[in-house]
PDB file of C-alpha atoms in Angstrom:
ATOM      1  CA  SER A   1     -27.875  18.070  54.847  1.00  0.00           C
ATOM      2  CA  SER A   2     -31.499  18.851  53.993  1.00  0.00           C
ATOM      3  CA  LYS A   3     -32.831  15.571  55.389  1.00  0.00           C
ATOM      4  CA  GLN A   4     -30.974  15.939  58.683  1.00  0.00           C
ATOM      5  CA  GLY A   5     -31.654  19.680  58.830  1.00  0.00           C
ATOM      6  CA  ILE A   6     -35.405  19.344  58.341  1.00  0.00           C
ATOM      7  CA  LYS A   7     -35.496  16.570  60.940  1.00  0.00           C
ATOM      8  CA  LYS A   8     -33.609  18.771  63.417  1.00  0.00           C
ATOM      9  CA  PHE A   9     -35.131  22.194  62.662  1.00  0.00           C
ATOM     10  CA  GLY A  10     -38.662  21.196  61.584  1.00  0.00           C
ATOM     11  CA  LYS A  11     -40.803  23.868  59.945  1.00  0.00           C
ATOM     12  CA  LYS A  12     -38.066  26.509  60.216  1.00  0.00           C
ATOM     13  CA  GLY A  13     -35.796  24.264  58.185  1.00  0.00           C
ATOM     14  CA  ILE A  14     -38.480  23.659  55.571  1.00  0.00           C
ATOM     15  CA  ASP A  15     -39.188  27.406  55.343  1.00  0.00           C
ATOM     16  CA  ALA A  16     -35.477  28.128  54.860  1.00  0.00           C
ATOM     17  CA  ALA A  17     -35.233  25.527  52.062  1.00  0.00           C
ATOM     18  CA  ASN A  18     -38.344  26.929  50.353  1.00  0.00           C
ATOM     19  CA  LYS A  19     -36.933  30.460  50.578  1.00  0.00           C
ATOM     20  CA  GLU A  20     -33.626  29.395  49.020  1.00  0.00           C
ATOM     21  CA  MET A  21     -35.312  27.586  46.113  1.00  0.00           C
ATOM     22  CA  ARG A  22     -37.649  30.540  45.552  1.00  0.00           C
ATOM     23  CA  GLN A  23     -34.673  32.931  45.372  1.00  0.00           C
ATOM     24  CA  LEU A  24     -32.880  30.750  42.852  1.00  0.00           C
ATOM     25  CA  HIS A  25     -35.996  30.553  40.692  1.00  0.00           C
ATOM     26  CA  ASP A  26     -36.707  34.303  40.930  1.00  0.00           C
ATOM     27  CA  ARG A  27     -33.111  35.153  40.040  1.00  0.00           C
ATOM     28  CA  VAL A  28     -33.346  32.846  36.984  1.00  0.00           C
ATOM     29  CA  VAL A  29     -30.244  30.955  38.093  1.00  0.00           C
ATOM     30  CA  PHE A  30     -31.282  27.988  35.965  1.00  0.00           C
ATOM     31  CA  GLU A  31     -33.883  26.936  33.444  1.00  0.00           C
ATOM     32  CA  PRO A  32     -35.393  23.473  32.890  1.00  0.00           C
ATOM     33  CA  ILE A  33     -34.005  21.500  29.999  1.00  0.00           C
ATOM     34  CA  SER A  34     -35.386  18.478  28.205  1.00  0.00           C
ATOM     35  CA  ILE A  35     -33.289  15.343  28.052  1.00  0.00           C
ATOM     36  CA  ASP A  36     -33.564  15.547  24.248  1.00  0.00           C
ATOM     37  CA  GLU A  37     -31.684  18.887  24.282  1.00  0.00           C
ATOM     38  CA  MET A  38     -28.606  17.360  25.946  1.00  0.00           C
ATOM     39  CA  THR A  39     -25.796  15.352  24.442  1.00  0.00           C
ATOM     40  CA  PRO A  40     -24.753  12.105  26.181  1.00  0.00           C
ATOM     41  CA  LEU A  41     -21.589  13.894  27.391  1.00  0.00           C
ATOM     42  CA  GLU A  42     -23.566  16.809  28.873  1.00  0.00           C
ATOM     43  CA  ARG A  43     -25.806  14.376  30.664  1.00  0.00           C
ATOM     44  CA  LYS A  44     -22.803  12.454  31.987  1.00  0.00           C
ATOM     45  CA  ARG A  45     -21.218  15.692  33.253  1.00  0.00           C
ATOM     46  CA  ALA A  46     -24.413  16.849  34.999  1.00  0.00           C
ATOM     47  CA  MET A  47     -23.642  18.058  38.522  1.00  0.00           C
ATOM     48  CA  GLU A  48     -25.677  16.743  41.447  1.00  0.00           C
ATOM     49  CA  SER A  49     -27.503  19.383  43.482  1.00  0.00           C
ATOM     50  CA  LEU A  50     -27.118  19.644  47.252  1.00  0.00           C
ATOM     51  CA  ILE A  51     -28.790  21.805  49.882  1.00  0.00           C
ATOM     52  CA  PHE A  52     -27.563  22.432  53.399  1.00  0.00           C
ATOM     53  CA  LEU A  53     -29.401  23.911  56.389  1.00  0.00           C
ATOM     54  CA  ASN A  54     -27.685  25.775  59.182  1.00  0.00           C
ATOM     55  CA  GLU A  55     -28.669  27.584  62.360  1.00  0.00           C
ATOM     56  CA  LYS A  56     -26.493  30.675  62.647  1.00  0.00           C
ATOM     57  CA  ARG A  57     -25.141  32.201  65.850  1.00  0.00           C
ATOM     58  CA  ASP A  58     -27.866  34.875  65.723  1.00  0.00           C
ATOM     59  CA  GLU A  59     -30.442  32.004  65.816  1.00  0.00           C
ATOM     60  CA  THR A  60     -31.669  32.571  62.269  1.00  0.00           C
ATOM     61  CA  PHE A  61     -31.913  29.650  59.847  1.00  0.00           C
ATOM     62  CA  LYS A  62     -30.271  29.591  56.451  1.00  0.00           C
ATOM     63  CA  ALA A  63     -30.445  27.159  53.561  1.00  0.00           C
ATOM     64  CA  ARG A  64     -27.904  27.129  50.764  1.00  0.00           C
ATOM     65  CA  MET A  65     -28.201  25.187  47.563  1.00  0.00           C
ATOM     66  CA  CYS A  66     -24.917  24.032  46.063  1.00  0.00           C
ATOM     67  CA  ALA A  67     -23.724  22.073  43.090  1.00  0.00           C
ATOM     68  CA  ASN A  68     -21.349  19.166  43.379  1.00  0.00           C
ATOM     69  CA  GLY A  69     -18.822  20.522  40.912  1.00  0.00           C
ATOM     70  CA  SER A  70     -16.451  17.556  41.145  1.00  0.00           C
ATOM     71  CA  THR A  71     -17.576  16.396  37.687  1.00  0.00           C
ATOM     72  CA  GLN A  72     -16.134  19.632  36.264  1.00  0.00           C
ATOM     73  CA  ARG A  73     -12.584  18.837  37.349  1.00  0.00           C
ATOM     74  CA  SER A  74     -11.963  16.680  34.282  1.00  0.00           C
ATOM     75  CA  TYR A  75     -12.558  19.525  31.815  1.00  0.00           C
ATOM     76  CA  ILE A  76     -12.003  22.793  33.727  1.00  0.00           C
ATOM     77  CA  SER A  77      -8.391  23.690  34.483  1.00  0.00           C
ATOM     78  CA  ARG A  78      -7.178  24.931  37.870  1.00  0.00           C
ATOM     79  CA  GLU A  79      -6.399  28.336  36.336  1.00  0.00           C
ATOM     80  CA  GLU A  80     -10.012  28.710  35.180  1.00  0.00           C
ATOM     81  CA  ALA A  81     -11.440  27.678  38.557  1.00  0.00           C
ATOM     82  CA  THR A  82      -9.150  29.277  41.148  1.00  0.00           C
ATOM     83  CA  SER A  83     -10.285  32.486  42.802  1.00  0.00           C
ATOM     84  CA  PRO A  84      -8.174  34.596  45.155  1.00  0.00           C
ATOM     85  CA  THR A  85      -9.238  35.360  48.728  1.00  0.00           C
ATOM     86  CA  ALA A  86      -7.803  37.881  51.139  1.00  0.00           C
ATOM     87  CA  ALA A  87      -4.818  36.557  53.078  1.00  0.00           C
ATOM     88  CA  SER A  88      -5.140  36.331  56.866  1.00  0.00           C
ATOM     89  CA  GLU A  89      -2.143  38.662  57.120  1.00  0.00           C
ATOM     90  CA  SER A  90      -3.978  41.256  55.022  1.00  0.00           C
ATOM     91  CA  ILE A  91      -7.077  41.106  57.226  1.00  0.00           C
ATOM     92  CA  ILE A  92      -4.983  41.544  60.373  1.00  0.00           C
ATOM     93  CA  ILE A  93      -2.662  44.249  58.982  1.00  0.00           C
ATOM     94  CA  THR A  94      -5.509  46.353  57.604  1.00  0.00           C
ATOM     95  CA  GLY A  95      -7.368  45.856  60.903  1.00  0.00           C
ATOM     96  CA  VAL A  96      -4.377  47.206  62.837  1.00  0.00           C
ATOM     97  CA  ILE A  97      -4.230  50.213  60.486  1.00  0.00           C
ATOM     98  CA  ASP A  98      -7.963  50.754  61.039  1.00  0.00           C
ATOM     99  CA  ALA A  99      -7.400  50.800  64.806  1.00  0.00           C
ATOM    100  CA  LYS A 100      -4.308  53.042  64.752  1.00  0.00           C
ATOM    101  CA  GLN A 101      -5.938  55.588  62.421  1.00  0.00           C
ATOM    102  CA  LYS A 102      -9.243  55.413  64.365  1.00  0.00           C
ATOM    103  CA  ARG A 103     -11.165  54.548  61.223  1.00  0.00           C
ATOM    104  CA  ASP A 104     -14.843  53.733  61.092  1.00  0.00           C
ATOM    105  CA  VAL A 105     -15.113  50.016  60.258  1.00  0.00           C
ATOM    106  CA  LEU A 106     -18.003  48.575  58.299  1.00  0.00           C
ATOM    107  CA  MET A 107     -18.741  44.940  57.464  1.00  0.00           C
ATOM    108  CA  LEU A 108     -20.947  43.955  54.526  1.00  0.00           C
ATOM    109  CA  ASP A 109     -22.360  40.641  53.365  1.00  0.00           C
ATOM    110  CA  ILE A 110     -23.570  40.512  49.756  1.00  0.00           C
ATOM    111  CA  PRO A 111     -26.685  38.338  49.395  1.00  0.00           C
ATOM    112  CA  ASN A 112     -26.608  35.452  46.914  1.00  0.00           C
ATOM    113  CA  ALA A 113     -23.387  36.793  45.440  1.00  0.00           C
ATOM    114  CA  PHE A 114     -22.722  33.919  43.061  1.00  0.00           C
ATOM    115  CA  VAL A 115     -26.236  33.709  41.688  1.00  0.00           C
ATOM    116  CA  GLN A 116     -26.021  37.357  40.670  1.00  0.00           C
ATOM    117  CA  THR A 117     -23.149  36.424  38.355  1.00  0.00           C
ATOM    118  CA  LYS A 118     -23.963  35.391  34.796  1.00  0.00           C
ATOM    119  CA  ILE A 119     -22.169  32.527  33.078  1.00  0.00           C
ATOM    120  CA  ALA A 120     -20.694  33.129  29.626  1.00  0.00           C
ATOM    121  CA  LEU A 121     -20.493  29.686  28.052  1.00  0.00           C
ATOM    122  CA  ASN A 122     -19.930  30.350  24.351  1.00  0.00           C
ATOM    123  CA  GLY A 123     -22.495  27.738  23.362  1.00  0.00           C
ATOM    124  CA  ASP A 124     -21.557  25.115  25.947  1.00  0.00           C
ATOM    125  CA  LYS A 125     -24.016  23.951  28.589  1.00  0.00           C
ATOM    126  CA  ILE A 126     -23.477  23.401  32.304  1.00  0.00           C
ATOM    127  CA  ILE A 127     -26.137  20.979  33.505  1.00  0.00           C
ATOM    128  CA  MET A 128     -27.293  20.245  37.041  1.00  0.00           C
ATOM    129  CA  LYS A 129     -29.525  17.404  38.211  1.00  0.00           C
ATOM    130  CA  ILE A 130     -32.067  18.169  40.950  1.00  0.00           C
ATOM    131  CA  ARG A 131     -33.597  15.269  42.886  1.00  0.00           C
ATOM    132  CA  GLY A 132     -36.385  14.316  45.249  1.00  0.00           C
ATOM    133  CA  GLN A 133     -37.546  16.850  47.832  1.00  0.00           C
ATOM    134  CA  LEU A 134     -35.949  19.782  46.019  1.00  0.00           C
ATOM    135  CA  VAL A 135     -37.958  18.940  42.901  1.00  0.00           C
ATOM    136  CA  ASN A 136     -41.120  18.825  45.002  1.00  0.00           C
ATOM    137  CA  ILE A 137     -40.357  22.282  46.387  1.00  0.00           C
ATOM    138  CA  LEU A 138     -39.932  23.716  42.884  1.00  0.00           C
ATOM    139  CA  LEU A 139     -43.178  22.112  41.698  1.00  0.00           C
ATOM    140  CA  GLU A 140     -44.996  23.595  44.698  1.00  0.00           C
ATOM    141  CA  ILE A 141     -43.676  27.154  44.538  1.00  0.00           C
ATOM    142  CA  CYS A 142     -43.530  27.424  40.721  1.00  0.00           C
ATOM    143  CA  ALA A 143     -46.586  25.568  39.479  1.00  0.00           C
ATOM    144  CA  GLY A 144     -46.518  24.783  35.745  1.00  0.00           C
ATOM    145  CA  VAL A 145     -42.904  25.873  35.117  1.00  0.00           C
ATOM    146  CA  TYR A 146     -41.066  22.591  35.626  1.00  0.00           C
ATOM    147  CA  ASP A 147     -43.824  19.968  35.434  1.00  0.00           C
ATOM    148  CA  GLU A 148     -43.295  18.793  31.836  1.00  0.00           C
ATOM    149  CA  TYR A 149     -39.534  18.300  32.389  1.00  0.00           C
ATOM    150  CA  ILE A 150     -39.856  15.867  35.300  1.00  0.00           C
ATOM    151  CA  LEU A 151     -38.266  12.423  34.897  1.00  0.00           C
ATOM    152  CA  HIS A 152     -38.174   9.472  37.278  1.00  0.00           C
ATOM    153  CA  GLU A 153     -35.369   7.252  38.501  1.00  0.00           C
ATOM    154  CA  GLY A 154     -37.216   4.547  40.397  1.00  0.00           C
ATOM    155  CA  LYS A 155     -39.565   6.369  42.746  1.00  0.00           C
ATOM    156  CA  GLN A 156     -37.473   9.538  42.789  1.00  0.00           C
ATOM    157  CA  LYS A 157     -38.310  12.614  40.717  1.00  0.00           C
ATOM    158  CA  ILE A 158     -35.473  14.051  38.629  1.00  0.00           C
ATOM    159  CA  LEU A 159     -35.169  17.462  36.990  1.00  0.00           C
ATOM    160  CA  TYR A 160     -32.320  18.539  34.703  1.00  0.00           C
ATOM    161  CA  VAL A 161     -31.620  22.279  34.537  1.00  0.00           C
ATOM    162  CA  ARG A 162     -29.236  24.403  32.480  1.00  0.00           C
ATOM    163  CA  MET A 163     -27.218  26.814  34.639  1.00  0.00           C
ATOM    164  CA  LEU A 164     -27.490  30.466  33.620  1.00  0.00           C
ATOM    165  CA  LYS A 165     -25.760  31.965  36.658  1.00  0.00           C
ATOM    166  CA  ALA A 166     -23.102  30.790  39.050  1.00  0.00           C
ATOM    167  CA  LEU A 167     -23.931  28.631  42.051  1.00  0.00           C
ATOM    168  CA  TYR A 168     -21.960  27.621  45.123  1.00  0.00           C
ATOM    169  CA  GLY A 169     -20.024  24.447  44.405  1.00  0.00           C
ATOM    170  CA  MET A 170     -19.471  25.110  40.710  1.00  0.00           C
ATOM    171  CA  LEU A 171     -15.735  25.353  40.103  1.00  0.00           C
ATOM    172  CA  ILE A 172     -15.978  28.628  38.191  1.00  0.00           C
ATOM    173  CA  SER A 173     -18.361  30.449  40.561  1.00  0.00           C
ATOM    174  CA  SER A 174     -15.807  32.148  42.812  1.00  0.00           C
ATOM    175  CA  ILE A 175     -13.600  33.436  40.026  1.00  0.00           C
ATOM    176  CA  LEU A 176     -16.595  34.748  38.067  1.00  0.00           C
ATOM    177  CA  PHE A 177     -17.823  36.736  41.069  1.00  0.00           C
ATOM    178  CA  TYR A 178     -14.304  37.941  41.883  1.00  0.00           C
ATOM    179  CA  LYS A 179     -13.915  39.385  38.376  1.00  0.00           C
ATOM    180  CA  LYS A 180     -17.338  41.030  38.562  1.00  0.00           C
ATOM    181  CA  PHE A 181     -16.732  42.602  41.979  1.00  0.00           C
ATOM    182  CA  LYS A 182     -13.201  43.759  41.104  1.00  0.00           C
ATOM    183  CA  LYS A 183     -14.450  45.438  37.932  1.00  0.00           C
ATOM    184  CA  GLY A 184     -17.214  47.115  39.936  1.00  0.00           C
ATOM    185  CA  ILE A 185     -15.023  48.662  42.634  1.00  0.00           C
ATOM    186  CA  GLU A 186     -12.430  49.749  40.076  1.00  0.00           C
ATOM    187  CA  SER A 187     -15.213  51.643  38.301  1.00  0.00           C
ATOM    188  CA  ILE A 188     -15.714  53.789  41.448  1.00  0.00           C
ATOM    189  CA  GLY A 189     -12.053  54.624  41.918  1.00  0.00           C
ATOM    190  CA  PHE A 190     -10.516  51.742  43.862  1.00  0.00           C
ATOM    191  CA  GLU A 191      -7.071  50.413  42.966  1.00  0.00           C
ATOM    192  CA  VAL A 192      -6.331  46.779  43.759  1.00  0.00           C
ATOM    193  CA  ASN A 193      -3.211  46.132  45.843  1.00  0.00           C
ATOM    194  CA  PRO A 194      -0.530  44.325  43.794  1.00  0.00           C
ATOM    195  CA  TYR A 195       0.552  42.216  46.797  1.00  0.00           C
ATOM    196  CA  ASP A 196      -2.953  41.011  47.686  1.00  0.00           C
ATOM    197  CA  ILE A 197      -5.557  41.311  44.957  1.00  0.00           C
ATOM    198  CA  CYS A 198      -8.407  41.057  47.494  1.00  0.00           C
ATOM    199  CA  VAL A 199      -7.389  44.368  49.051  1.00  0.00           C
ATOM    200  CA  ALA A 200      -8.198  47.674  47.364  1.00  0.00           C
ATOM    201  CA  ASN A 201      -7.731  51.342  48.256  1.00  0.00           C
ATOM    202  CA  ARG A 202      -8.926  54.705  47.081  1.00  0.00           C
ATOM    203  CA  THR A 203      -8.550  58.241  48.399  1.00  0.00           C
ATOM    204  CA  VAL A 204     -11.699  60.036  49.503  1.00  0.00           C
ATOM    205  CA  ASN A 205     -11.540  63.575  50.943  1.00  0.00           C
ATOM    206  CA  GLY A 206      -7.787  63.263  51.283  1.00  0.00           C
ATOM    207  CA  LYS A 207      -7.963  60.064  53.364  1.00  0.00           C
ATOM    208  CA  GLN A 208      -7.562  56.416  52.404  1.00  0.00           C
ATOM    209  CA  GLN A 209     -10.487  54.040  52.213  1.00  0.00           C
ATOM    210  CA  THR A 210      -9.588  50.340  52.318  1.00  0.00           C
ATOM    211  CA  VAL A 211     -11.744  47.392  51.283  1.00  0.00           C
ATOM    212  CA  THR A 212     -10.783  43.768  51.881  1.00  0.00           C
ATOM    213  CA  TRP A 213     -12.951  40.889  50.741  1.00  0.00           C
ATOM    214  CA  HIS A 214     -13.240  37.144  51.013  1.00  0.00           C
ATOM    215  CA  VAL A 215     -15.689  36.204  48.250  1.00  0.00           C
ATOM    216  CA  ASP A 216     -18.875  38.038  49.383  1.00  0.00           C
ATOM    217  CA  ASP A 217     -17.787  39.123  52.891  1.00  0.00           C
ATOM    218  CA  LEU A 218     -16.400  42.660  52.860  1.00  0.00           C
ATOM    219  CA  LYS A 219     -14.623  44.953  55.304  1.00  0.00           C
ATOM    220  CA  SER A 220     -14.506  48.666  54.530  1.00  0.00           C
ATOM    221  CA  SER A 221     -12.760  51.376  56.573  1.00  0.00           C
ATOM    222  CA  HIS A 222     -12.343  55.161  56.435  1.00  0.00           C
ATOM    223  CA  VAL A 223     -11.969  57.844  59.072  1.00  0.00           C
ATOM    224  CA  ASP A 224     -15.270  59.397  57.960  1.00  0.00           C
ATOM    225  CA  PRO A 225     -18.329  57.167  58.592  1.00  0.00           C
ATOM    226  CA  LYS A 226     -20.170  58.928  55.752  1.00  0.00           C
ATOM    227  CA  VAL A 227     -17.700  57.462  53.241  1.00  0.00           C
ATOM    228  CA  ASN A 228     -18.571  53.982  54.493  1.00  0.00           C
ATOM    229  CA  ASP A 229     -22.270  54.895  54.296  1.00  0.00           C
ATOM    230  CA  GLU A 230     -21.876  55.843  50.648  1.00  0.00           C
ATOM    231  CA  PHE A 231     -19.967  52.637  49.874  1.00  0.00           C
ATOM    232  CA  ALA A 232     -22.701  50.588  51.564  1.00  0.00           C
ATOM    233  CA  GLN A 233     -25.286  52.406  49.443  1.00  0.00           C
ATOM    234  CA  TRP A 234     -23.304  51.570  46.294  1.00  0.00           C
ATOM    235  CA  CYS A 235     -23.168  47.888  47.294  1.00  0.00           C
ATOM    236  CA  GLU A 236     -26.911  47.875  47.981  1.00  0.00           C
ATOM    237  CA  ALA A 237     -27.700  49.548  44.655  1.00  0.00           C
ATOM    238  CA  THR A 238     -25.452  47.051  42.848  1.00  0.00           C
ATOM    239  CA  TYR A 239     -26.318  43.813  44.646  1.00  0.00           C
ATOM    240  CA  GLY A 240     -29.421  44.302  46.812  1.00  0.00           C
ATOM    241  CA  SER A 241     -33.146  44.320  46.073  1.00  0.00           C
ATOM    242  CA  ASP A 242     -36.434  44.369  47.997  1.00  0.00           C
ATOM    243  CA  ASP A 243     -37.649  40.979  46.859  1.00  0.00           C
ATOM    244  CA  LEU A 244     -34.403  39.020  46.711  1.00  0.00           C
ATOM    245  CA  GLY A 245     -32.438  40.277  49.706  1.00  0.00           C
ATOM    246  CA  HIS A 246     -30.486  43.288  50.874  1.00  0.00           C
ATOM    247  CA  VAL A 247     -26.812  43.774  51.584  1.00  0.00           C
ATOM    248  CA  LYS A 248     -26.276  43.060  55.279  1.00  0.00           C
ATOM    249  CA  VAL A 249     -24.473  45.954  56.970  1.00  0.00           C
ATOM    250  CA  VAL A 250     -22.865  45.730  60.420  1.00  0.00           C
ATOM    251  CA  ARG A 251     -21.569  48.828  62.233  1.00  0.00           C
ATOM    252  CA  GLY A 252     -19.916  49.243  65.584  1.00  0.00           C
ATOM    253  CA  LYS A 253     -16.689  48.428  67.412  1.00  0.00           C
ATOM    254  CA  VAL A 254     -16.995  44.621  67.466  1.00  0.00           C
ATOM    255  CA  HIS A 255     -17.332  42.537  64.300  1.00  0.00           C
ATOM    256  CA  ASP A 256     -17.701  38.833  63.540  1.00  0.00           C
ATOM    257  CA  TYR A 257     -15.642  38.453  60.361  1.00  0.00           C
ATOM    258  CA  LEU A 258     -14.311  35.273  58.730  1.00  0.00           C
ATOM    259  CA  GLY A 259     -14.417  33.268  61.948  1.00  0.00           C
ATOM    260  CA  MET A 260     -12.717  36.060  63.922  1.00  0.00           C
ATOM    261  CA  ILE A 261     -14.166  38.471  66.452  1.00  0.00           C
ATOM    262  CA  MET A 262     -12.450  41.766  65.605  1.00  0.00           C
ATOM    263  CA  ASP A 263     -12.707  44.073  68.608  1.00  0.00           C
ATOM    264  CA  PHE A 264     -11.900  47.794  68.174  1.00  0.00           C
ATOM    265  CA  THR A 265     -13.298  48.946  71.545  1.00  0.00           C
ATOM    266  CA  GLN A 266      -9.853  49.801  72.942  1.00  0.00           C
ATOM    267  CA  GLU A 267      -8.714  52.981  71.213  1.00  0.00           C
ATOM    268  CA  GLY A 268      -5.728  52.452  68.950  1.00  0.00           C
ATOM    269  CA  ALA A 269      -5.734  48.671  69.338  1.00  0.00           C
ATOM    270  CA  LEU A 270      -7.232  45.623  67.651  1.00  0.00           C
ATOM    271  CA  LYS A 271      -8.120  42.492  69.597  1.00  0.00           C
ATOM    272  CA  ILE A 272      -8.814  39.252  67.732  1.00  0.00           C
ATOM    273  CA  ASP A 273     -10.707  36.379  69.349  1.00  0.00           C
ATOM    274  CA  MET A 274     -11.332  33.030  67.639  1.00  0.00           C
ATOM    275  CA  LYS A 275     -12.837  31.259  70.641  1.00  0.00           C
ATOM    276  CA  TYR A 276     -16.258  30.735  69.035  1.00  0.00           C
ATOM    277  CA  TYR A 277     -14.713  29.358  65.848  1.00  0.00           C
ATOM    278  CA  ILE A 278     -12.535  26.899  67.752  1.00  0.00           C
ATOM    279  CA  GLU A 279     -15.420  25.825  69.997  1.00  0.00           C
ATOM    280  CA  GLY A 280     -17.521  25.223  66.883  1.00  0.00           C
ATOM    281  CA  MET A 281     -14.790  23.033  65.402  1.00  0.00           C
ATOM    282  CA  LEU A 282     -14.555  21.012  68.606  1.00  0.00           C
ATOM    283  CA  GLU A 283     -18.321  20.587  68.665  1.00  0.00           C
ATOM    284  CA  GLU A 284     -18.519  19.505  65.014  1.00  0.00           C
ATOM    285  CA  PHE A 285     -15.437  17.287  65.106  1.00  0.00           C
ATOM    286  CA  PRO A 286     -14.998  15.989  68.661  1.00  0.00           C
ATOM    287  CA  TYR A 287     -11.743  14.254  69.442  1.00  0.00           C
ATOM    288  CA  GLU A 288     -12.171  10.640  70.441  1.00  0.00           C
TER     289      GLU A 288
END
């Protein structure tokens, strides 16, 4: 959590939290809303905001703001909120094909994928409540924007915001991004696999290019590295920007993907190692 993270990571944790809140503001993910503009039901359904800090394996620090979307379960159906993700079998099978066909393998991570996805609400409002330290961060980095909307619950500052784009934790976020990404890759010639709708193929220069994705983590493969280069450029042009983050691209024979180390160093073979993932689980949840 933010309190524990800042205590553990100090200034680096604070900087990561400030960066995350700045990105959300710059991307116009939400806008402040007066309590007078909300109905009693909208106020009751307001999601609580959360922020988590994490030190990644590459020793960088990341903050992620989320919404506690549990209040949405009473009025959003499972069909409206469920998003597909690539099956483990699909990741492994396509990885074996990549190895056997000696394809170039590329991993991509789309920055702030959900908050690049607009919400179409047809007049309805999705409200989130921001509290305490997160309000202070917004007041500091965006002077004059939120000040007149601040309320107080005891000694704690409260800010209600109307969501304009998807955010992690909202029940509809994953499916909204899935639909946006699927439409995008279909526009450049990919055809989604009918057996796993998070796998897509297209033919480029007579050879198959395969993309698998788990929300915003992508794997692309083709025998020609230039085809992967061009796909990475398309992703960057679609989802990246100088001020708000670039698509992270990883090349090479060894990849850290979805908790798996996928090792293509032995020609014609794929090795999968989940040692780090399992060790992390044991560290986080020690058996007593």
